Amino acid sequence: MTSTHQTPEPPGHEGHGGHDHPHSPGHSHGHGHSHGPAAPVSRHLRKVIAAVLIPFGAAVLVGLVMLWPGGTPAHQRTGVGFDRQTEQGRVVSVAHVDCKEVHVSSPGQCEKATVEVTTGPDRGRTFTEVVQPDAPRQLHKGQGVVVAYAPDAPPELQYSVTDINRKLPVALLAGIFALAVVVVGRMRGVMALVALAASFLVLTFFILPAILQGSNPLVVAVVGASAIMLIALYLCHGLSARTSVAVLGTLVSLLLTGLLGSLFIGWGSLSGNTDDNTGLIHSLYPDIDMSGLLLAGVIIGSLGVLDDVTVTQTSAVWELHQADSGMGPRALYRAGIRIGRDHIASVVNTLVLAYAGAALPLLLLFSIAQSSVGTVANSELVAEEIVRTLVGSIGLVASVPVTTGLAALVVAADRPGPAGRVARGGTSRGVRGGRRRRAK
């Protein structure tokens, strides 16, 4: 991903008398700007961009206020799947016994683990967990575990091991990730982590509870994704015209993704209720529109890749203009789109492989069943992933010409002050011509 340093643009920083404009070819240091801060655009152009983005930002803010859920709605626990009451536990001892002794039909040696509950009202209580020799999860002494609690069951069956406690390795990996981002990205990396935290806050405290409260998942996803987009892009890349163009390109591409997703999810009769988890959600909250939830997932999933592409394309066009301020919008667009084609080729393949990797166990099942490609693609489980992948990829592909065109129009239409139009001793055309001659 191309990254350029950007700084906020002070309102009065364009073309004052007695100073050369940063883009002016007559400026004695004009050749060094391609690696520095983005040159400020004119006051008129900033007003045009603000006239589009300020109402959009206000609409997002109004949407957040109107749809704010105020918390996740309570429900009666079913004790099924993730909807179980859980506590923390620790394996205090493991004994190897004959499976027949613990009434297990599997031949060989079983593990008889004694587990202590370490949290909750029954803290200190112990129970026995039998692990068969062919079980995918084996227990060992001192291991932290997650235990499920069923208060309505008989006392000896109220607790059972449901998972392994992985908090430490996951937290350590997250720390290594954060350290790597800060070491390599420095202040930009810090701001990226802040934006990441803000995205999770919007997702956790707005998008998920609002959907559970019964709000339209599509509307919630559009408002939430727009809020995440504004926060992440401006935090990471600065409050500038360059970032604003990337925001506009991302917004247009998200709208296209939403329209295509709505069309093909409805046309393909995709219910969004295809596995145990979605079935549990539907049983707990029957008013949730599951197909709308699927569309919301498509929109939110596309956002992360879109902002990468739009920022890269906008930065590329800006750098091209700073390298040769005589390029018109068509020349800027042609040069920018050549960069974009390489980006499309790599990112689309990445997106498809990411979805394929997530659905790999499902694809293995179809391979074992020796199903035809048509049968596999027609099943709702796979069709959902196909629609998700293709709709997201179309929005991604469309973002390249859309963002490149917007950036080319904006940067070429900029009208700097008098000092930027007339350099020392001549018109800007004459100076640009001289610049070309010097560059030969």
Short mmCIF file of C-alpha atoms in Angstrom, two decimals, residues 22 84 122 179-180 184 196 205 222 236 273 279 282 285 306 324 347 397 407 411 432:
data_model
loop_
_atom_site.label_atom_id
_atom_site.label_comp_id
_atom_site.label_asym_id
_atom_site.label_seq_id
_atom_site.Cartn_x
_atom_site.Cartn_y
_atom_site.Cartn_z
CA PRO A 22 4.64 24.87 -3.81
CA ARG A 84 -24.08 -20.91 27.52
CA ASP A 122 -18.75 -22.12 42.81
CA LEU A 179 4.74 -3.39 18.50
CA ALA A 180 5.55 -4.21 14.86
CA VAL A 184 7.70 0.26 11.40
CA LEU A 196 -8.43 0.11 14.71
CA PHE A 205 -21.21 -0.65 20.85
CA VAL A 222 -24.15 1.71 6.07
CA CYS A 236 -4.49 7.56 9.65
CA ASN A 273 -29.36 -18.70 7.87
CA GLY A 279 -29.67 -20.58 13.35
CA HIS A 282 -32.46 -16.45 14.49
CA TYR A 285 -33.92 -12.92 17.93
CA LEU A 306 -11.63 -0.52 -0.22
CA ASP A 324 4.55 17.22 -13.26
CA VAL A 347 -5.85 -7.34 -4.26
CA VAL A 397 -12.47 -3.07 -9.05
CA ALA A 407 -8.53 12.53 -7.74
CA VAL A 411 -6.10 17.97 -8.40
CA ARG A 432 6.37 24.69 -17.31
#
